[in-house]
Amino acid sequence: MAAGRAARYRSPVAAAVARERRAHPRVAVAASLRYAASRSFPRSERGSGQIADLGFGGARIEVDRPLRIGQWLRLEIAIPASESLRMPVTVPISAPVCGRVVRAIDPADGCDDRFPHAFGLKFLASSRDRLLHLLDAMLPWLSLLFIGAVVSHALYLRGHNLYYFWYHPVINTYGLLITGYIVSRVALACLYRPPPDAGYLPSVSVIVACKNEEGSIRKTLDCIFRSEYPPDRLDVIVVDDGSSDGTFVEMERAKSDHPGLELIRFERNRGKRHAMAAGARKARGDILVYVDSDSFLRRDAIRKLVQGFADPEVGAVCGHAAVENADRNILTRMQEVRYYVAFRIVKAAESLFSAVTCCSGCLSAYRRTFVMESLDAWLNQRFLGAHATFGDDRSLTNFMLRRRRVLYHSEAACSTIVPESLGQFFRQQLRWKKSWIRESLLASMFMWKRHPVAAFFFYLGVVFPMISPIVVSFALVFPAFGLGTFSYLYVYGLLLMALLYGLIYLVRYKNRLWFYGLAFSFFYMLVLVWQTYYAVATVRRNHWGTR
C-alpha cells in the first residue's frame, strides 16, 4: 500500500526513469569514454568523460563540459578487462555507440573534478530514435539551403531598391548598404578559423573584478581552478570592489578551498576599471586573463585562449561567450541567439583582419607588458571633461588596437549570466551604447590605418546605428501619421536578415531557440533602436546603473 502511494506521487520524470531501469537494468561500472557530437556541423564538438553506470537502454555519463538536452553523441567506451567480464551481453561496448542526452543529473558526491557535469543518455534503439537521429543529421544542411535561399532573395530585392531608388532615397540607400554589410559579414565569418594550437603555455594571471556578486563568485572561481592549465603557470586574483553583500565572505570561503587564490578588497567602491588595474599590478603572469564575476569557464578555455599569443604582435584575444541562463524567459532566449551572432559572426569577421573592436569582459586575455604600457592612460581616461567609468573592456581593447593585433578565439568558451528583467536589460544596453559611442569616436581616429576592409566595415558599423532611428521613422513611424508611404519592403527585408541570423544559430545548435533571433531583430527595431539617441544625450553620465 505504501509503495503504491509513493508511486502515485512520483514525478513523471522519476516514473519514466524507473520504468526504463526496470526494462533495462544498469550495471555500475568505472569506464572512460570519448565523445563527439554526432554528425555535428561544421565539425564535431568533442570531449572526454566516464560512465557511472551502463545498460542496454542507456547510461549515466560524467563529462568535462555542459551538454544540451536532445543532443546526439557518438561514444567510444573503454571498458577495463576486469569490468567487461561482468557486463551483460546486451550492453553495446564493442563499437562506437550513438545516444541522445535526455536529462541533466546532479553530480554525485565525491565525483571526479575533471568531469563535473552528469547526464542521462538514451541509446539509439527504436525506429523513432533512428528517425530523430536522421532529422538531427539533416537539419544543418536543410538550414544551409534556406540560408542560401534567404541571401539570394535578399540580394534580388536590392534590385527593387535600385529600380525605385528615388521614391525612398534614404530607405533604399540604407537597404542596399545594410544588406551588403550583413551578408558580407556572414561570408567573412565563414572563412574564420580560430588560432591554431601552438602548444604555447605562458604564465597566466586570471583576474576577476566583482561587486555584489555573492550568488555567482564562488562558482566563477571554482571553474577557473578546475581549468586544464599547468597549476605552476597559473595564479588567480579576485578583487572585491567595495561590495555591500556577502561577496567577500564567499571569496574567503573560496580561498579556503583554493589556498593559492589572492584576494584584494576595496573598502569603498572605486569602479571596475580600478579593480582591473589593481589585479594587473599584482599579477605575475605574462598573460592577463580577465573573467567577469558571473561567467563560468570551460575547462580548456584558458589553454585555448592563450594560443593566439604565440604571435608576439598579438595584444589581446577575446573568447566566446554563451548565455548560462538562456532557459529562464523570452528575454534571455533572445540574448542567447544575439550573443552567438555577436561573437561567431561579428567578432569572427573582425578577427580575419586582427581587428576585433571589443574584447568582451566575459572572457578576454591581454599581454601584460602591453597593458602596463597603457595602464595609467587607460585608468585616467577622460571624455568630454568627465572621467570614463564604464566601457572598460572596449576602452582597453582600443588601447591594444592602436598598435597591436586583436583576435577572437571561438573555442575558448565560457557561459555568462545575462539580465532576466527588462529593467536590468535596458540599463545594461544603455551602458553599452554609451561606451560604444565614446570608443567608436576615439577608434575612428586610427581605424583608417588598419586593413582597408576592416576599416570600411568599422565605419559602416558606426554609421548604421546612428541613422537607424531616422530610417525607421521614414519607413514606419511617419506613415502611421499619414506622412509618406508605409515601407512593406523595409519590414520584409528586416525579416529576411533576421531569418538569416536565426538560421545560422540553428545550423550550429539545432534547437528551437533559433526563432528568438527573429524576435530580437524586431524587438531591436521597435524598441532598442531609439535608445541610441538617449545614450548620445546622456553620454557624460558615468554612473553604472546595472543592477
mmCIF file of C-alpha atoms in Angstrom, residues 196-533:
data_model
loop_
_atom_site.group_PDB
_atom_site.id
_atom_site.type_symbol
_atom_site.label_atom_id
_atom_site.label_comp_id
_atom_site.label_asym_id
_atom_site.label_seq_id
_atom_site.Cartn_x
_atom_site.Cartn_y
_atom_site.Cartn_z
ATOM 1 C CA PRO A 196 45.932 27.137 -34.108
ATOM 2 C CA ASP A 197 47.127 25.213 -31.075
ATOM 3 C CA ALA A 198 50.830 26.038 -30.946
ATOM 4 C CA GLY A 199 51.419 24.289 -27.615
ATOM 5 C CA TYR A 200 52.072 27.720 -26.130
ATOM 6 C CA LEU A 201 51.809 27.714 -22.313
ATOM 7 C CA PRO A 202 52.863 31.109 -20.900
ATOM 8 C CA SER A 203 52.411 32.099 -17.287
ATOM 9 C CA VAL A 204 48.863 33.363 -16.779
ATOM 10 C CA SER A 205 47.219 35.575 -14.185
ATOM 11 C CA VAL A 206 43.435 35.321 -14.085
ATOM 12 C CA ILE A 207 41.799 38.466 -12.686
ATOM 13 C CA VAL A 208 38.186 38.681 -11.528
ATOM 14 C CA ALA A 209 36.788 42.091 -10.587
ATOM 15 C CA CYS A 210 33.465 41.927 -8.747
ATOM 16 C CA LYS A 211 30.917 43.928 -6.808
ATOM 17 C CA ASN A 212 27.863 42.428 -5.072
ATOM 18 C CA GLU A 213 28.139 39.021 -6.756
ATOM 19 C CA GLU A 214 27.744 36.697 -3.749
ATOM 20 C CA GLY A 215 25.464 34.413 -5.759
ATOM 21 C CA SER A 216 27.944 33.650 -8.543
ATOM 22 C CA ILE A 217 31.510 34.485 -7.499
ATOM 23 C CA ARG A 218 32.173 31.118 -5.847
ATOM 24 C CA LYS A 219 31.161 29.179 -8.957
ATOM 25 C CA THR A 220 33.224 31.518 -11.132
ATOM 26 C CA LEU A 221 36.353 30.882 -9.065
ATOM 27 C CA ASP A 222 35.757 27.118 -8.839
ATOM 28 C CA CYS A 223 35.521 26.934 -12.646
ATOM 29 C CA ILE A 224 38.805 28.816 -13.005
ATOM 30 C CA PHE A 225 40.635 26.471 -10.619
ATOM 31 C CA ARG A 226 39.276 23.446 -12.490
ATOM 32 C CA SER A 227 40.943 24.671 -15.674
ATOM 33 C CA GLU A 228 43.172 22.324 -17.629
ATOM 34 C CA TYR A 229 46.223 24.537 -17.301
ATOM 35 C CA PRO A 230 49.515 23.830 -15.514
ATOM 36 C CA PRO A 231 48.991 24.997 -11.902
ATOM 37 C CA ASP A 232 52.562 26.247 -11.637
ATOM 38 C CA ARG A 233 51.882 28.656 -14.520
ATOM 39 C CA LEU A 234 48.548 29.927 -13.237
ATOM 40 C CA ASP A 235 47.662 32.391 -10.498
ATOM 41 C CA VAL A 236 44.217 33.758 -9.724
ATOM 42 C CA ILE A 237 43.426 37.199 -8.298
ATOM 43 C CA VAL A 238 39.947 38.345 -7.268
ATOM 44 C CA VAL A 239 39.185 41.975 -6.427
ATOM 45 C CA ASP A 240 36.172 42.993 -4.328
ATOM 46 C CA ASP A 241 35.213 46.498 -5.432
ATOM 47 C CA GLY A 242 33.511 47.626 -2.217
ATOM 48 C CA SER A 243 30.698 45.061 -2.127
ATOM 49 C CA SER A 244 27.852 45.626 0.312
ATOM 50 C CA ASP A 245 26.662 41.995 0.377
ATOM 51 C CA GLY A 246 28.393 38.704 1.210
ATOM 52 C CA THR A 247 30.718 38.692 -1.798
ATOM 53 C CA PHE A 248 33.915 38.932 0.238
ATOM 54 C CA VAL A 249 32.736 36.152 2.563
ATOM 55 C CA GLU A 250 32.306 33.908 -0.483
ATOM 56 C CA MET A 251 35.773 34.929 -1.670
ATOM 57 C CA GLU A 252 37.269 33.882 1.674
ATOM 58 C CA ARG A 253 35.438 30.555 1.507
ATOM 59 C CA ALA A 254 36.831 30.006 -1.965
ATOM 60 C CA LYS A 255 40.322 30.717 -0.651
ATOM 61 C CA SER A 256 39.911 28.020 1.992
ATOM 62 C CA ASP A 257 39.403 25.522 -0.861
ATOM 63 C CA HIS A 258 41.997 27.108 -3.142
ATOM 64 C CA PRO A 259 44.883 28.413 -0.978
ATOM 65 C CA GLY A 260 46.633 29.937 -3.994
ATOM 66 C CA LEU A 261 43.800 32.415 -4.533
ATOM 67 C CA GLU A 262 44.858 36.025 -3.917
ATOM 68 C CA LEU A 263 42.290 38.456 -2.507
ATOM 69 C CA ILE A 264 42.142 42.233 -2.857
ATOM 70 C CA ARG A 265 39.437 44.239 -1.123
ATOM 71 C CA PHE A 266 38.488 47.890 -1.666
ATOM 72 C CA GLU A 267 36.828 49.420 1.383
ATOM 73 C CA ARG A 268 34.693 51.591 -0.900
ATOM 74 C CA ASN A 269 33.525 51.221 -4.471
ATOM 75 C CA ARG A 270 36.087 52.633 -6.902
ATOM 76 C CA GLY A 271 34.832 51.178 -10.187
ATOM 77 C CA LYS A 272 35.596 48.111 -12.265
ATOM 78 C CA ARG A 273 38.488 49.805 -14.075
ATOM 79 C CA HIS A 274 40.372 50.390 -10.816
ATOM 80 C CA ALA A 275 39.708 46.792 -9.772
ATOM 81 C CA MET A 276 41.070 45.519 -13.089
ATOM 82 C CA ALA A 277 44.128 47.745 -12.739
ATOM 83 C CA ALA A 278 44.780 46.560 -9.174
ATOM 84 C CA GLY A 279 44.749 42.988 -10.408
ATOM 85 C CA ALA A 280 47.123 43.831 -13.258
ATOM 86 C CA ARG A 281 49.615 45.451 -10.892
ATOM 87 C CA LYS A 282 49.604 42.426 -8.595
ATOM 88 C CA ALA A 283 49.754 39.888 -11.435
ATOM 89 C CA ARG A 284 52.896 37.890 -12.172
ATOM 90 C CA GLY A 285 51.818 36.170 -15.378
ATOM 91 C CA ASP A 286 52.858 37.121 -18.902
ATOM 92 C CA ILE A 287 49.198 36.996 -19.933
ATOM 93 C CA LEU A 288 46.335 38.661 -18.076
ATOM 94 C CA VAL A 289 43.012 36.826 -18.400
ATOM 95 C CA TYR A 290 40.011 38.875 -17.320
ATOM 96 C CA VAL A 291 36.838 36.986 -16.365
ATOM 97 C CA ASP A 292 33.540 38.547 -15.302
ATOM 98 C CA SER A 293 32.310 37.562 -11.849
ATOM 99 C CA ASP A 294 29.205 35.920 -13.334
ATOM 100 C CA SER A 295 30.996 33.998 -16.100
ATOM 101 C CA PHE A 296 31.913 30.315 -15.934
ATOM 102 C CA LEU A 297 34.871 28.992 -17.928
ATOM 103 C CA ARG A 298 35.060 25.697 -19.739
ATOM 104 C CA ARG A 299 37.977 23.606 -18.581
ATOM 105 C CA ASP A 300 40.031 24.173 -21.735
ATOM 106 C CA ALA A 301 39.170 27.867 -22.152
ATOM 107 C CA ILE A 302 42.411 29.346 -20.776
ATOM 108 C CA ARG A 303 44.653 26.916 -22.661
ATOM 109 C CA LYS A 304 42.905 27.706 -25.931
ATOM 110 C CA LEU A 305 42.701 31.440 -25.273
ATOM 111 C CA VAL A 306 46.462 31.901 -24.884
ATOM 112 C CA GLN A 307 47.356 30.169 -28.157
ATOM 113 C CA GLY A 308 46.884 33.421 -30.058
ATOM 114 C CA PHE A 309 49.744 34.975 -28.101
ATOM 115 C CA ALA A 310 52.240 32.656 -29.779
ATOM 116 C CA ASP A 311 52.406 35.561 -32.250
ATOM 117 C CA PRO A 312 54.350 38.318 -30.441
ATOM 118 C CA GLU A 313 52.370 41.042 -32.239
ATOM 119 C CA VAL A 314 49.077 39.948 -30.690
ATOM 120 C CA GLY A 315 47.996 42.250 -27.875
ATOM 121 C CA ALA A 316 44.638 40.734 -26.949
ATOM 122 C CA VAL A 317 42.439 37.705 -27.605
ATOM 123 C CA CYS A 318 38.689 37.608 -26.999
ATOM 124 C CA GLY A 319 36.968 34.380 -26.008
ATOM 125 C CA HIS A 320 33.470 33.180 -26.852
ATOM 126 C CA ALA A 321 30.502 33.595 -24.506
ATOM 127 C CA ALA A 322 27.178 31.784 -24.412
ATOM 128 C CA VAL A 323 24.223 32.517 -22.140
ATOM 129 C CA GLU A 324 24.170 30.498 -18.914
ATOM 130 C CA ASN A 325 20.542 31.274 -18.038
ATOM 131 C CA ALA A 326 19.078 31.079 -21.548
ATOM 132 C CA ASP A 327 16.136 28.956 -20.449
ATOM 133 C CA ARG A 328 14.718 31.470 -17.944
ATOM 134 C CA ASN A 329 12.389 33.560 -20.143
ATOM 135 C CA ILE A 330 11.851 35.082 -23.584
ATOM 136 C CA LEU A 331 14.368 37.863 -22.933
ATOM 137 C CA THR A 332 17.219 35.509 -22.044
ATOM 138 C CA ARG A 333 16.433 33.282 -25.031
ATOM 139 C CA MET A 334 16.661 36.273 -27.354
ATOM 140 C CA GLN A 335 20.005 37.198 -25.812
ATOM 141 C CA GLU A 336 21.328 33.657 -26.347
ATOM 142 C CA VAL A 337 20.902 33.972 -30.122
ATOM 143 C CA ARG A 338 22.145 37.555 -30.091
ATOM 144 C CA TYR A 339 25.315 36.572 -28.207
ATOM 145 C CA TYR A 340 26.083 33.836 -30.708
ATOM 146 C CA VAL A 341 25.730 36.231 -33.653
ATOM 147 C CA ALA A 342 27.749 38.963 -31.925
ATOM 148 C CA PHE A 343 30.646 36.592 -31.258
ATOM 149 C CA ARG A 344 30.645 33.972 -34.001
ATOM 150 C CA ILE A 345 29.665 36.324 -36.844
ATOM 151 C CA VAL A 346 30.736 39.862 -35.944
ATOM 152 C CA LYS A 347 33.915 39.139 -33.956
ATOM 153 C CA ALA A 348 34.891 36.266 -36.246
ATOM 154 C CA ALA A 349 34.701 38.580 -39.281
ATOM 155 C CA GLU A 350 36.773 41.225 -37.458
ATOM 156 C CA SER A 351 39.322 38.621 -36.376
ATOM 157 C CA LEU A 352 40.192 37.838 -40.001
ATOM 158 C CA PHE A 353 41.882 41.234 -40.074
ATOM 159 C CA SER A 354 43.198 41.097 -36.472
ATOM 160 C CA ALA A 355 40.889 43.984 -35.597
ATOM 161 C CA VAL A 356 38.334 42.807 -33.018
ATOM 162 C CA THR A 357 36.847 46.067 -31.746
ATOM 163 C CA CYS A 358 35.694 44.886 -28.317
ATOM 164 C CA CYS A 359 37.172 42.128 -26.185
ATOM 165 C CA SER A 360 34.257 41.051 -24.031
ATOM 166 C CA GLY A 361 34.539 41.278 -20.269
ATOM 167 C CA CYS A 362 33.105 37.753 -20.039
ATOM 168 C CA LEU A 363 36.443 36.269 -21.107
ATOM 169 C CA SER A 364 39.405 38.080 -22.669
ATOM 170 C CA ALA A 365 43.182 37.976 -22.409
ATOM 171 C CA TYR A 366 45.858 40.651 -22.801
ATOM 172 C CA ARG A 367 49.640 40.604 -22.965
ATOM 173 C CA ARG A 368 50.673 42.088 -19.624
ATOM 174 C CA THR A 369 53.593 44.163 -20.928
ATOM 175 C CA PHE A 370 51.279 45.904 -23.415
ATOM 176 C CA VAL A 371 48.672 46.573 -20.725
ATOM 177 C CA MET A 372 51.240 48.058 -18.344
ATOM 178 C CA GLU A 373 52.419 50.419 -21.092
ATOM 179 C CA SER A 374 48.927 51.928 -21.300
ATOM 180 C CA LEU A 375 47.669 51.324 -17.765
ATOM 181 C CA ASP A 376 47.887 54.892 -16.424
ATOM 182 C CA ALA A 377 46.388 56.435 -19.570
ATOM 183 C CA TRP A 378 43.569 53.892 -19.554
ATOM 184 C CA LEU A 379 42.923 54.266 -15.834
ATOM 185 C CA ASN A 380 42.741 58.066 -16.062
ATOM 186 C CA GLN A 381 40.838 58.292 -19.333
ATOM 187 C CA ARG A 382 38.571 61.321 -19.684
ATOM 188 C CA PHE A 383 35.809 62.026 -22.179
ATOM 189 C CA LEU A 384 34.113 65.404 -22.611
ATOM 190 C CA GLY A 385 35.777 66.540 -19.397
ATOM 191 C CA ALA A 386 34.488 63.638 -17.269
ATOM 192 C CA HIS A 387 36.306 60.532 -16.047
ATOM 193 C CA ALA A 388 35.404 57.447 -18.103
ATOM 194 C CA THR A 389 33.964 54.950 -15.629
ATOM 195 C CA PHE A 390 32.220 52.431 -17.891
ATOM 196 C CA GLY A 391 33.071 50.612 -21.099
ATOM 197 C CA ASP A 392 36.343 49.453 -19.537
ATOM 198 C CA ASP A 393 36.765 46.381 -21.757
ATOM 199 C CA ARG A 394 36.050 48.214 -25.019
ATOM 200 C CA SER A 395 38.376 51.025 -23.933
ATOM 201 C CA LEU A 396 41.235 48.638 -23.115
ATOM 202 C CA THR A 397 40.684 46.927 -26.472
ATOM 203 C CA ASN A 398 41.073 50.307 -28.181
ATOM 204 C CA PHE A 399 44.437 50.824 -26.491
ATOM 205 C CA MET A 400 45.543 47.466 -27.942
ATOM 206 C CA LEU A 401 44.117 48.189 -31.414
ATOM 207 C CA ARG A 402 46.194 51.318 -31.833
ATOM 208 C CA ARG A 403 49.366 49.285 -32.337
ATOM 209 C CA ARG A 404 48.642 45.591 -31.805
ATOM 210 C CA ARG A 405 46.714 42.725 -33.315
ATOM 211 C CA VAL A 406 43.482 41.730 -31.573
ATOM 212 C CA LEU A 407 41.966 38.286 -32.235
ATOM 213 C CA TYR A 408 38.910 36.194 -31.359
ATOM 214 C CA HIS A 409 39.044 32.522 -30.352
ATOM 215 C CA SER A 410 35.720 30.761 -30.913
ATOM 216 C CA GLU A 411 36.766 27.623 -28.976
ATOM 217 C CA ALA A 412 37.896 29.432 -25.817
ATOM 218 C CA ALA A 413 34.408 29.364 -24.365
ATOM 219 C CA CYS A 414 32.530 30.378 -21.253
ATOM 220 C CA SER A 415 28.923 30.942 -20.261
ATOM 221 C CA THR A 416 27.643 34.082 -18.587
ATOM 222 C CA ILE A 417 24.547 35.239 -16.732
ATOM 223 C CA VAL A 418 22.531 37.838 -18.655
ATOM 224 C CA PRO A 419 19.762 40.179 -17.422
ATOM 225 C CA GLU A 420 16.428 38.466 -16.830
ATOM 226 C CA SER A 421 14.267 41.578 -16.431
ATOM 227 C CA LEU A 422 13.635 44.410 -18.879
ATOM 228 C CA GLY A 423 14.857 46.990 -16.372
ATOM 229 C CA GLN A 424 18.238 45.293 -15.965
ATOM 230 C CA PHE A 425 18.472 44.719 -19.695
ATOM 231 C CA PHE A 426 17.744 48.338 -20.671
ATOM 232 C CA ARG A 427 20.282 49.634 -18.144
ATOM 233 C CA GLN A 428 22.904 47.248 -19.500
ATOM 234 C CA GLN A 429 22.162 48.209 -23.112
ATOM 235 C CA LEU A 430 22.314 51.919 -22.290
ATOM 236 C CA ARG A 431 25.696 51.485 -20.626
ATOM 237 C CA TRP A 432 26.981 49.501 -23.601
ATOM 238 C CA LYS A 433 25.697 52.089 -26.083
ATOM 239 C CA LYS A 434 27.395 54.906 -24.186
ATOM 240 C CA SER A 435 30.727 53.103 -24.207
ATOM 241 C CA TRP A 436 30.235 52.212 -27.887
ATOM 242 C CA ILE A 437 29.633 55.897 -28.752
ATOM 243 C CA ARG A 438 32.698 57.098 -26.853
ATOM 244 C CA GLU A 439 35.085 54.393 -28.003
ATOM 245 C CA SER A 440 33.843 54.415 -31.608
ATOM 246 C CA LEU A 441 34.604 58.128 -31.835
ATOM 247 C CA LEU A 442 38.088 57.504 -30.458
ATOM 248 C CA ALA A 443 38.699 54.475 -32.685
ATOM 249 C CA SER A 444 37.596 56.456 -35.739
ATOM 250 C CA MET A 445 40.807 58.447 -35.407
ATOM 251 C CA PHE A 446 43.043 55.451 -36.105
ATOM 252 C CA MET A 447 40.979 52.626 -37.636
ATOM 253 C CA TRP A 448 41.648 54.021 -41.116
ATOM 254 C CA LYS A 449 45.230 52.817 -40.640
ATOM 255 C CA ARG A 450 44.098 49.184 -40.333
ATOM 256 C CA HIS A 451 43.320 46.807 -43.197
ATOM 257 C CA PRO A 452 41.061 48.652 -45.714
ATOM 258 C CA VAL A 453 38.320 46.011 -45.470
ATOM 259 C CA ALA A 454 38.336 46.125 -41.670
ATOM 260 C CA ALA A 455 38.264 49.937 -41.721
ATOM 261 C CA PHE A 456 35.397 50.030 -44.235
ATOM 262 C CA PHE A 457 33.217 47.758 -42.144
ATOM 263 C CA PHE A 458 34.129 49.575 -38.952
ATOM 264 C CA TYR A 459 32.967 52.949 -40.270
ATOM 265 C CA LEU A 460 29.788 51.421 -41.686
ATOM 266 C CA GLY A 461 29.173 49.846 -38.291
ATOM 267 C CA VAL A 462 29.440 53.289 -36.696
ATOM 268 C CA VAL A 463 27.083 54.982 -39.167
ATOM 269 C CA PHE A 464 24.277 52.406 -39.236
ATOM 270 C CA PRO A 465 23.179 52.580 -35.560
ATOM 271 C CA MET A 466 23.200 56.385 -35.723
ATOM 272 C CA ILE A 467 20.891 56.596 -38.750
ATOM 273 C CA SER A 468 18.691 53.573 -37.977
ATOM 274 C CA PRO A 469 16.141 55.621 -35.966
ATOM 275 C CA ILE A 470 15.816 58.014 -38.914
ATOM 276 C CA VAL A 471 15.226 55.150 -41.346
ATOM 277 C CA VAL A 472 12.652 53.516 -39.051
ATOM 278 C CA SER A 473 10.881 56.861 -38.756
ATOM 279 C CA PHE A 474 10.635 57.316 -42.531
ATOM 280 C CA ALA A 475 9.685 53.676 -43.151
ATOM 281 C CA LEU A 476 7.208 53.057 -40.329
ATOM 282 C CA VAL A 477 6.527 55.942 -37.931
ATOM 283 C CA PHE A 478 5.776 58.883 -40.239
ATOM 284 C CA PRO A 479 3.466 56.811 -42.498
ATOM 285 C CA ALA A 480 1.412 55.907 -39.409
ATOM 286 C CA PHE A 481 0.551 59.637 -39.170
ATOM 287 C CA GLY A 482 -0.169 59.976 -42.878
ATOM 288 C CA LEU A 483 3.272 61.362 -43.717
ATOM 289 C CA GLY A 484 4.607 59.193 -46.514
ATOM 290 C CA THR A 485 4.078 55.592 -47.610
ATOM 291 C CA PHE A 486 4.486 52.633 -45.302
ATOM 292 C CA SER A 487 7.507 50.584 -46.456
ATOM 293 C CA TYR A 488 6.497 46.945 -46.504
ATOM 294 C CA LEU A 489 9.717 46.242 -48.372
ATOM 295 C CA TYR A 490 11.725 47.517 -45.383
ATOM 296 C CA VAL A 491 9.856 45.213 -42.996
ATOM 297 C CA TYR A 492 10.268 42.277 -45.372
ATOM 298 C CA GLY A 493 13.987 42.966 -45.739
ATOM 299 C CA LEU A 494 14.349 43.097 -41.960
ATOM 300 C CA LEU A 495 12.542 39.758 -41.722
ATOM 301 C CA LEU A 496 14.977 38.198 -44.203
ATOM 302 C CA MET A 497 18.023 39.462 -42.306
ATOM 303 C CA ALA A 498 16.552 38.277 -39.004
ATOM 304 C CA LEU A 499 15.827 34.890 -40.566
ATOM 305 C CA LEU A 500 19.437 34.719 -41.749
ATOM 306 C CA TYR A 501 20.783 35.178 -38.218
ATOM 307 C CA GLY A 502 18.288 32.704 -36.774
ATOM 308 C CA LEU A 503 19.175 30.020 -39.319
ATOM 309 C CA ILE A 504 22.888 30.479 -38.652
ATOM 310 C CA TYR A 505 22.211 29.746 -34.984
ATOM 311 C CA LEU A 506 20.101 26.732 -35.978
ATOM 312 C CA VAL A 507 22.947 25.290 -38.060
ATOM 313 C CA ARG A 508 25.224 25.337 -35.037
ATOM 314 C CA TYR A 509 22.950 24.355 -32.169
ATOM 315 C CA LYS A 510 19.979 22.602 -33.739
ATOM 316 C CA ASN A 511 17.417 23.683 -31.149
ATOM 317 C CA ARG A 512 14.252 25.760 -31.010
ATOM 318 C CA LEU A 513 15.935 28.901 -29.725
ATOM 319 C CA TRP A 514 16.772 30.000 -33.284
ATOM 320 C CA PHE A 515 13.293 31.526 -33.569
ATOM 321 C CA TYR A 516 14.125 34.013 -30.823
ATOM 322 C CA GLY A 517 16.738 35.512 -33.126
ATOM 323 C CA LEU A 518 13.875 36.727 -35.293
ATOM 324 C CA ALA A 519 12.072 38.087 -32.249
ATOM 325 C CA PHE A 520 15.160 40.003 -31.120
ATOM 326 C CA SER A 521 15.566 41.696 -34.520
ATOM 327 C CA PHE A 522 12.052 43.125 -34.355
ATOM 328 C CA PHE A 523 12.499 43.958 -30.672
ATOM 329 C CA TYR A 524 15.602 45.934 -31.625
ATOM 330 C CA MET A 525 13.837 47.763 -34.459
ATOM 331 C CA LEU A 526 10.766 48.704 -32.423
ATOM 332 C CA VAL A 527 12.342 49.349 -29.009
ATOM 333 C CA LEU A 528 16.143 49.373 -28.674
ATOM 334 C CA VAL A 529 16.864 51.441 -31.771
ATOM 335 C CA TRP A 530 15.528 54.571 -30.040
ATOM 336 C CA GLN A 531 17.870 54.157 -27.086
ATOM 337 C CA THR A 532 20.836 55.222 -29.225
ATOM 338 C CA TYR A 533 19.918 58.903 -29.228
#
